mmCIF file of C-alpha atoms and ligand atoms in Angstrom:
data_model
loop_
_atom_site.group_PDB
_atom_site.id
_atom_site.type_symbol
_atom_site.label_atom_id
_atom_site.label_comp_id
_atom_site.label_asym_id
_atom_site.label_seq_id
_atom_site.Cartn_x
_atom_site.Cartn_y
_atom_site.Cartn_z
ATOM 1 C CA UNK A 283 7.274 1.983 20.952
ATOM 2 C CA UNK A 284 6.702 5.683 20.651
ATOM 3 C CA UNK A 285 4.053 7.473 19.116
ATOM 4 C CA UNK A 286 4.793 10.655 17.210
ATOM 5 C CA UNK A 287 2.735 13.139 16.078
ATOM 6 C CA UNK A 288 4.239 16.064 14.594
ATOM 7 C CA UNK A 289 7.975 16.555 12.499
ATOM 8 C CA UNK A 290 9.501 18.043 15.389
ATOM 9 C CA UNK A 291 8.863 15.066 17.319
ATOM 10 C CA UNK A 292 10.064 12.788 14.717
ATOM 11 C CA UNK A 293 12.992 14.171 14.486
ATOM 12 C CA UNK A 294 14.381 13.564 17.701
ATOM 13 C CA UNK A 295 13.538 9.724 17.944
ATOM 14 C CA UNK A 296 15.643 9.017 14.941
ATOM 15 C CA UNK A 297 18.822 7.806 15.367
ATOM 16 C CA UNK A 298 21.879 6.783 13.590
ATOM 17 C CA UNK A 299 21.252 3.234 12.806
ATOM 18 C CA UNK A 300 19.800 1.210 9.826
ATOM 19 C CA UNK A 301 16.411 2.734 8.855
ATOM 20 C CA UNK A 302 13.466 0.736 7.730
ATOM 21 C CA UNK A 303 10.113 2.562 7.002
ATOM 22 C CA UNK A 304 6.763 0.830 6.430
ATOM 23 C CA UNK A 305 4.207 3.062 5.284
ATOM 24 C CA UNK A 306 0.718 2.247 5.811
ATOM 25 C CA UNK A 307 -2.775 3.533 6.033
ATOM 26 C CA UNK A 308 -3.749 1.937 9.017
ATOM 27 C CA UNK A 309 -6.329 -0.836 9.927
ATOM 28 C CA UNK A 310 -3.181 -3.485 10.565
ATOM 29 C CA UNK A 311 -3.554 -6.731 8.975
ATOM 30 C CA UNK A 312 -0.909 -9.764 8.716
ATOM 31 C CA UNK A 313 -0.118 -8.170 5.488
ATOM 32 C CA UNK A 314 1.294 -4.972 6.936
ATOM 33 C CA UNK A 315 2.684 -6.813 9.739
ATOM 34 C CA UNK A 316 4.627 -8.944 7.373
ATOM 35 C CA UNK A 317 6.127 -5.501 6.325
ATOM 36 C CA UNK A 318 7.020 -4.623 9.986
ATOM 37 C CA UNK A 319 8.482 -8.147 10.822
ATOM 38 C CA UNK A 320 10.922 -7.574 7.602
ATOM 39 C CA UNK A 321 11.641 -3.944 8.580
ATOM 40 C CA UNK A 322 12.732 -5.635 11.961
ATOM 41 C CA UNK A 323 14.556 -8.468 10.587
ATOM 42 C CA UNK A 324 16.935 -5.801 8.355
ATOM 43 C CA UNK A 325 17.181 -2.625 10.428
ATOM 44 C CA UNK A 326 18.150 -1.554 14.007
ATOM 45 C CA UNK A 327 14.930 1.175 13.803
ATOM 46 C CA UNK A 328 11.787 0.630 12.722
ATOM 47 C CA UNK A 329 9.272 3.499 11.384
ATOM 48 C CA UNK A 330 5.605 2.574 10.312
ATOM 49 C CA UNK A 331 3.779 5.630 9.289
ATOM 50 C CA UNK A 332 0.140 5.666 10.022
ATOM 51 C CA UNK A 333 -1.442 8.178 7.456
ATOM 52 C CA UNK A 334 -4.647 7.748 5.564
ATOM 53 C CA UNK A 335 -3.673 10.360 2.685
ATOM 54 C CA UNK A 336 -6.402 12.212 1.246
ATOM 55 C CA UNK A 337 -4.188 13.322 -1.438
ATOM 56 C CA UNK A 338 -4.477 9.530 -2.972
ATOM 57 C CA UNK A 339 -8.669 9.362 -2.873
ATOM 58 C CA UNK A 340 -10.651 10.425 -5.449
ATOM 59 C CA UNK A 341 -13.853 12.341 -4.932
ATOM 60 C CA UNK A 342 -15.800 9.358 -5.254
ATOM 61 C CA UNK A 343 -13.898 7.120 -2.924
ATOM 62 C CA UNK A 344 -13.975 5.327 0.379
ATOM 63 C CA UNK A 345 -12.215 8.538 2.542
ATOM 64 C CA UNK A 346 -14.786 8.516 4.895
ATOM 65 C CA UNK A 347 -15.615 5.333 5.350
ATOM 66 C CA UNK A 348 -11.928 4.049 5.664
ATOM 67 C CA UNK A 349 -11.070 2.216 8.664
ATOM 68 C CA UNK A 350 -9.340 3.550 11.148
ATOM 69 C CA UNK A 351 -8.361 2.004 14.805
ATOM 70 C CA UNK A 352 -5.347 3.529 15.785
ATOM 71 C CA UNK A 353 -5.349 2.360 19.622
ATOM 72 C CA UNK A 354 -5.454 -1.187 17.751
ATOM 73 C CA UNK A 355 -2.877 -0.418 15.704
ATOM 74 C CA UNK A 356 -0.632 0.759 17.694
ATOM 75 C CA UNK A 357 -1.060 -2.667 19.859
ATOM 76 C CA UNK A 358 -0.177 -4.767 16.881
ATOM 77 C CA UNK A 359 2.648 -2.854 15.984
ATOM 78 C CA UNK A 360 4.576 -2.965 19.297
ATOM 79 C CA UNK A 361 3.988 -6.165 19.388
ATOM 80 C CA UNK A 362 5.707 -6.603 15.712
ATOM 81 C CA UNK A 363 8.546 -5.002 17.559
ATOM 82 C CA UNK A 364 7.819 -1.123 15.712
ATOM 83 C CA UNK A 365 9.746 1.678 17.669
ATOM 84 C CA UNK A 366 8.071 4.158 16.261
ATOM 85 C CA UNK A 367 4.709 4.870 14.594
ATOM 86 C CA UNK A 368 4.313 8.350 13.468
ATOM 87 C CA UNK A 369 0.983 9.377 13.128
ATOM 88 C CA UNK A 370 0.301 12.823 11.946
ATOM 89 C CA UNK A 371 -2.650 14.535 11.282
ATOM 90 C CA UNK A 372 -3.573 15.987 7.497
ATOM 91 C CA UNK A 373 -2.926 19.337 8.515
ATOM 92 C CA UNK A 374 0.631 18.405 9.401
ATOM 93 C CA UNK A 375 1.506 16.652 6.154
ATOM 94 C CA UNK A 376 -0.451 18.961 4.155
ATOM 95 C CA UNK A 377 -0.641 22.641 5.589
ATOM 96 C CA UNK A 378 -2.294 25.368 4.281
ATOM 97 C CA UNK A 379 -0.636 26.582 1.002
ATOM 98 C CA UNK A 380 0.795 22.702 0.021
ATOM 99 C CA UNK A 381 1.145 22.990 -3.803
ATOM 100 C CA UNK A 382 4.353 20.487 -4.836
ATOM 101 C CA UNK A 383 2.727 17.455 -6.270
ATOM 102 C CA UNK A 384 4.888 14.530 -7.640
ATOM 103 C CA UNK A 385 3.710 13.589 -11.161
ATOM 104 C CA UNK A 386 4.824 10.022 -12.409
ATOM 105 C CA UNK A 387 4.104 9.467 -15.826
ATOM 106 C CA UNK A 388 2.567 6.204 -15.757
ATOM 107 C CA UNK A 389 -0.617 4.682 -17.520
ATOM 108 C CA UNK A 390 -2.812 1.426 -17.451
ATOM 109 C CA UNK A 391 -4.258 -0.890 -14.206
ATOM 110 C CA UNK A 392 -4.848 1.899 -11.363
ATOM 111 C CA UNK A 393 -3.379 4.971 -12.978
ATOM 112 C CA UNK A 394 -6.221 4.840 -15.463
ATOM 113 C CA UNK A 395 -8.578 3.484 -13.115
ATOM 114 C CA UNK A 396 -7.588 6.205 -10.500
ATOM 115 C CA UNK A 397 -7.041 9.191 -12.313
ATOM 116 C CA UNK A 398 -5.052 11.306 -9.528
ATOM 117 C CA UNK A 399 -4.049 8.361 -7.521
ATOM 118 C CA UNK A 400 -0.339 8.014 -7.830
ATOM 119 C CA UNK A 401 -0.355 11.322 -7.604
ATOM 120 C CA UNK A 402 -1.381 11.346 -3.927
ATOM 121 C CA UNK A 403 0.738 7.785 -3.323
ATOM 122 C CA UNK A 404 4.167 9.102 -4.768
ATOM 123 C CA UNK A 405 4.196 12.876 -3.183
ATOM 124 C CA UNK A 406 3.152 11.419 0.275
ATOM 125 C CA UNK A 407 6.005 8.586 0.053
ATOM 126 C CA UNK A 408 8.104 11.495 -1.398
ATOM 127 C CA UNK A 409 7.400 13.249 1.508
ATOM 128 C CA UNK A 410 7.714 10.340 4.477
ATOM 129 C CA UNK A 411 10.901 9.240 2.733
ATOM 130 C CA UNK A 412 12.449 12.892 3.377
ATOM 131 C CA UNK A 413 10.731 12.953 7.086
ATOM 132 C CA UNK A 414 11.729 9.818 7.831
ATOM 133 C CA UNK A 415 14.952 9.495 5.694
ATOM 134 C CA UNK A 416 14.902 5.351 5.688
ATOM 135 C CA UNK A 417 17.591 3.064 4.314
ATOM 136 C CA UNK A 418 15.086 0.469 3.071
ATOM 137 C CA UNK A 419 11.295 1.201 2.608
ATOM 138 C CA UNK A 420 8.861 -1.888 2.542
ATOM 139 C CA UNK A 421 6.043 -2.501 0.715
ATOM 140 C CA UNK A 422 3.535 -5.137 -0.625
ATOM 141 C CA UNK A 423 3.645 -7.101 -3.750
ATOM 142 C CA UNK A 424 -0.513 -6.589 -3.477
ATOM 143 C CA UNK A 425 0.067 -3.094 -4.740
ATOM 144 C CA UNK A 426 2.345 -3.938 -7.451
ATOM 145 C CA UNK A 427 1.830 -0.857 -9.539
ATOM 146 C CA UNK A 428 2.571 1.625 -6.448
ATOM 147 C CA UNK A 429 6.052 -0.435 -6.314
ATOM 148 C CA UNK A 430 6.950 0.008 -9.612
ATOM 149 C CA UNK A 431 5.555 4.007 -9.669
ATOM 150 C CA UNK A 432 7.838 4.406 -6.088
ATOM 151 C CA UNK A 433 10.843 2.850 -8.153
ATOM 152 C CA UNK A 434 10.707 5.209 -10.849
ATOM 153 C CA UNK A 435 10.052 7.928 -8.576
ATOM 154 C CA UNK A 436 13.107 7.213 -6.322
ATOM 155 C CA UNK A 437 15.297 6.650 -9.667
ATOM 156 C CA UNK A 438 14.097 9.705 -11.155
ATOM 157 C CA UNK A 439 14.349 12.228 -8.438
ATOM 158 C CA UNK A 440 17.955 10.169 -7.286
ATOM 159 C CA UNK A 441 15.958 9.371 -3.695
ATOM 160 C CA UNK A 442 18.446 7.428 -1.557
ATOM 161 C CA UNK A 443 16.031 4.770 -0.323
ATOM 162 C CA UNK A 444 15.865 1.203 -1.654
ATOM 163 C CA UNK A 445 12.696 -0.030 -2.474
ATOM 164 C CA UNK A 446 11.646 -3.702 -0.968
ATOM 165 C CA UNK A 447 8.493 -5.433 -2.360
ATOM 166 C CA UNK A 448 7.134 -8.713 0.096
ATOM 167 C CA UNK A 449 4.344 -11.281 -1.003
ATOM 168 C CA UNK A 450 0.638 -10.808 -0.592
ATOM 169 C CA UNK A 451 -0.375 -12.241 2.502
ATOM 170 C CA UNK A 452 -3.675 -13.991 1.787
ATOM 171 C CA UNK A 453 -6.654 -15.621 3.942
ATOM 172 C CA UNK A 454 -6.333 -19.748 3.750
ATOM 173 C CA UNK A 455 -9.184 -19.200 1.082
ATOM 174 C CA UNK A 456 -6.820 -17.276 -1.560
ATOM 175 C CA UNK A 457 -8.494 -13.525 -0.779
ATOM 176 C CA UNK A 458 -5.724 -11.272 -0.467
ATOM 177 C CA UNK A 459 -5.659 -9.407 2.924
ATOM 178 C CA UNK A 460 -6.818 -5.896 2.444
ATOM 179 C CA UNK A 461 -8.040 -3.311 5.106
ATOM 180 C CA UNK A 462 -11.325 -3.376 2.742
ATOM 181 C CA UNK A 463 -12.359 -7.210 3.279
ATOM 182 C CA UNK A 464 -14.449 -5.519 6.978
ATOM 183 C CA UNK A 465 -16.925 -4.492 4.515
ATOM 184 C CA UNK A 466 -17.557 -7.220 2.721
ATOM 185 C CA UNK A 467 -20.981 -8.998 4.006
ATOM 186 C CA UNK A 468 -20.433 -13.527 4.183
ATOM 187 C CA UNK A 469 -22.045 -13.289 0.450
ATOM 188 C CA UNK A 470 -19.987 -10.538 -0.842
ATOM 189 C CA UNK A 471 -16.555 -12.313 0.617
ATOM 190 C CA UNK A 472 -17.673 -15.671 -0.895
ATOM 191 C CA UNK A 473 -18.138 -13.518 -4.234
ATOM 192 C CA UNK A 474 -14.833 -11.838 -3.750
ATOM 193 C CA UNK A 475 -13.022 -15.021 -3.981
ATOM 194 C CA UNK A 476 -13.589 -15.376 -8.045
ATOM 195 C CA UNK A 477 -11.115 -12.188 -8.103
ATOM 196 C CA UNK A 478 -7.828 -14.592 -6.818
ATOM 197 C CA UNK A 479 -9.385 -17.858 -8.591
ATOM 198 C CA UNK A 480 -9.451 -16.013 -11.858
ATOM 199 C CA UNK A 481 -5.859 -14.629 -11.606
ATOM 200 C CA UNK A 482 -4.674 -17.867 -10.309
ATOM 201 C CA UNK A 483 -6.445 -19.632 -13.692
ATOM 202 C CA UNK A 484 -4.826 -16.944 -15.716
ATOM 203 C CA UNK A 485 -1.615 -17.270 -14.641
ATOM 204 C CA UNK A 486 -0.792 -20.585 -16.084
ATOM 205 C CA UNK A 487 -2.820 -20.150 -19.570
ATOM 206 C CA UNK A 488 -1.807 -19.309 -22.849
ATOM 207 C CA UNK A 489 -3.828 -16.050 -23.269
ATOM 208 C CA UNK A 490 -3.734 -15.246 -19.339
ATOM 209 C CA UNK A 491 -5.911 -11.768 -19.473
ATOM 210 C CA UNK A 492 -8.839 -13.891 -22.010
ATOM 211 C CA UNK A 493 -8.404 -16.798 -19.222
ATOM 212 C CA UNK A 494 -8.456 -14.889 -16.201
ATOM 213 C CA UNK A 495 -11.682 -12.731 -17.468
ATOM 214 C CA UNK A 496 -13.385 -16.099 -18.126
ATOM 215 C CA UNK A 497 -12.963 -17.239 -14.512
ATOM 216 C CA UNK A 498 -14.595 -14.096 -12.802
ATOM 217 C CA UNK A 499 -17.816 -16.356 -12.462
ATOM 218 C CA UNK A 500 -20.234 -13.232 -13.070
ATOM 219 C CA UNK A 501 -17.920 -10.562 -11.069
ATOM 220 C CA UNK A 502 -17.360 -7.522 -13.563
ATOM 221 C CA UNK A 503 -13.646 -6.180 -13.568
ATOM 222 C CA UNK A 504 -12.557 -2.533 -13.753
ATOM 223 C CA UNK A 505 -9.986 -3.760 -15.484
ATOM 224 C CA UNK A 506 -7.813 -7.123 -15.563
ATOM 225 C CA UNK A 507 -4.100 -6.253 -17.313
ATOM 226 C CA UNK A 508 -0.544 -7.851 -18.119
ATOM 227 C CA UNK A 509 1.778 -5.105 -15.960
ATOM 228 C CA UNK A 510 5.398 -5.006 -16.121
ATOM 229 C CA UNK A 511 7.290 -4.284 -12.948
ATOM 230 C CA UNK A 512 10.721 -4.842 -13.080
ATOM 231 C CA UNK A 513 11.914 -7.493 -14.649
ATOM 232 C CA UNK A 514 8.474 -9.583 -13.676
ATOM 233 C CA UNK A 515 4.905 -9.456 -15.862
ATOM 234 C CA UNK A 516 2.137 -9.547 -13.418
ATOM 235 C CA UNK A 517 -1.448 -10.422 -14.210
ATOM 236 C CA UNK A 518 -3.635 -7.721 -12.421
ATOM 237 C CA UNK A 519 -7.489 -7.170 -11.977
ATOM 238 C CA UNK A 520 -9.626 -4.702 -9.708
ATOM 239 C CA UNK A 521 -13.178 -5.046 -9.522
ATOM 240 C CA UNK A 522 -16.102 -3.941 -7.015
ATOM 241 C CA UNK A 523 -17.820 -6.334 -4.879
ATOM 242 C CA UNK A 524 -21.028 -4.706 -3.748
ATOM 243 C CA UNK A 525 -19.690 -1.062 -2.694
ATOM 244 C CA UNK A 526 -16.115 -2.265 -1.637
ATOM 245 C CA UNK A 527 -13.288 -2.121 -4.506
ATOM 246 C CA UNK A 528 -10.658 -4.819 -4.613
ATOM 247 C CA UNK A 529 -7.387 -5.310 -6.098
ATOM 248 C CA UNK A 530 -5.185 -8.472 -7.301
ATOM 249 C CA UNK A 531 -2.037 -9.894 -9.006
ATOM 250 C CA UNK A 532 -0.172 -12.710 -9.092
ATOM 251 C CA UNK A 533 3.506 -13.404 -11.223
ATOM 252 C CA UNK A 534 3.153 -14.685 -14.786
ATOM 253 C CA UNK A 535 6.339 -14.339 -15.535
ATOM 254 C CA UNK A 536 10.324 -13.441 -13.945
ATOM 255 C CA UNK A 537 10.288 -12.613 -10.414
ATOM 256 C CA UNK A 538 8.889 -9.334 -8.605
ATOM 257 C CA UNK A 539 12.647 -8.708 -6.933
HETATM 258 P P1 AMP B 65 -2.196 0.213 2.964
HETATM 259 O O1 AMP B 65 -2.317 0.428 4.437
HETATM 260 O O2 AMP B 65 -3.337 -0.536 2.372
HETATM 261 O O3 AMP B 65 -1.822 1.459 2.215
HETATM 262 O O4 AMP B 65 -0.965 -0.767 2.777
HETATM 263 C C1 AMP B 65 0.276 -0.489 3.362
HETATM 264 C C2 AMP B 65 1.291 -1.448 2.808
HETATM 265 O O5 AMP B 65 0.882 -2.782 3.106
HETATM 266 C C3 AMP B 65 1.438 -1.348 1.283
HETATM 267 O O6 AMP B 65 2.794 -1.490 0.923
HETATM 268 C C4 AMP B 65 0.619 -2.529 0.814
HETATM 269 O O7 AMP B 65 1.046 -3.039 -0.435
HETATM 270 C C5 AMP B 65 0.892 -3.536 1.917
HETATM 271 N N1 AMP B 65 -0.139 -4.564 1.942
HETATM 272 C C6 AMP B 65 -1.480 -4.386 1.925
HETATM 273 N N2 AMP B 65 -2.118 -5.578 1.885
HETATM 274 C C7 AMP B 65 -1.150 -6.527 1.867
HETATM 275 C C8 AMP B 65 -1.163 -7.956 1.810
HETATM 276 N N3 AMP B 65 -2.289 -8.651 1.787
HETATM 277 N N4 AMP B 65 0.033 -8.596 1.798
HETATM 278 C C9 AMP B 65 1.200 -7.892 1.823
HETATM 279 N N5 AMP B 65 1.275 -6.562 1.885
HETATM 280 C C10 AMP B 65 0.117 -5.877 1.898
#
């Protein structure tokens, strides 16, 4: 696996073949190597991009405190057969002067919750998708809504990439696997587990945002929401656990395709 640094660099490792591109922010879980494992499965190269974009933090979140372990990383994703994992500093995505932002018009779940955050997500993907130029760019059903704002991005702007979504890969316990469950303390991860009990009760009932809300067993929600992506309704929730914000969904109806 090589590890690239700069544009100039990626350029010359890519090669004529079926692209796959998994980008990620780093701190490698089975999740994202579920992602890599597909990209492998499909395409004769595999690119993971290693970037924790400011651009898609607001002033009041995690930035600093993100994880980051990139000699880890870059273990786990040779060994998910990656050959390349391009991991550029800020300054190199975002020189001095950037001012093109992607805008998608998109409301509800983490666009209202995040003011500013799709912004960040779709000009960053906007941006590895013309670095990188992939056939087929994988990402997790555990960030629904950043699927469906890539798709209308991409359809939009006529991107020639296609768009895969793969499940959430969860703990045996239901928590969804999320670079943020290292700060949750034993109590707070017990806690945490009312956010995937209450979707799971939701998904089933009659009224399935009423139903999940009445399963969060004391946790307070940011939000919990029907969301339409594609041709499937999701139920979705976010809510903080101590200092550490988490996100959920799970299929009520159709199929997230
Ligand atoms: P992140 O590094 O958190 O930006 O995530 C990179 C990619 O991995 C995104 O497409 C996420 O949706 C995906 N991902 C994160 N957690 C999971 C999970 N538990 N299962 C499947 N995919 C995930």
């Amino acid at each position: 696996m090589k590890i690239v640094r700069t544009i100039q660099e990626l350029r010359l490792v890519l090669d004529d073949g079926r692209r796959g591109l998994v980008p990620t922010m780093g701190a490698f879980h089975e999740g994202h190597l579920s992602l890599m494992r597909a990209a492998r499965a499909e395409c004769t190269q595999v690119v993971v991009s290693l970037f924790v974009n400011p651009a898609q933090f607001g002033a009041n979140d995690d930035l600093e405190r993100y994880p980051r372990d990139e000699q880890r990383d870059a273990r786990a994703a040779e060994e998910a057969g990656v050959d390349v994992l391009f991991a550029p500093s800020a300054r190199r995505l975002y020189p001095e002067g950037f001012s093109t932002w992607v805008e998608v018009d998109v409301a509800g779940g983490e666009a209202s919750a995040r003011p500013g955050h799709f912004r960040g997500v779709a000009t960053v993907c906007l941006k590895l998708f013309n670095l990188v130029r992939p056939d087929v760019a994988f990402f997790g059903q555990k960030d629904a809504q950043q699927v469906a704002v890539l798709r209308q991005m991409v359809s939009d702007l006529n991107v020639p990439v296609n768009i895969r979504v793969l499940p959430t890969v969860r703990d045996a316990d239901g928590l969804a696997l999320s670079s943020r469950n290292g700060f949750l303390s034993d109590e707070e991860r017990r806690h945490a587990l009312a956010l995937p009990r209450a979707l799971q009760a939701g998904r089933a009932a009659p009224d399935p945002v009423a139903a999940a809300r009445a399963a969060l067993n004391g946790l307070e929600p940011e939000y919990v929401e029907l969301l339409r992506v594609g041709d499937a309704t999701l139920l979705t929730a976010a809510a903080r656990v101590g200092s550490t914000r988490l996100i959920d969904n799970v299929v009520v109806e159709g199929e997230l395709a």
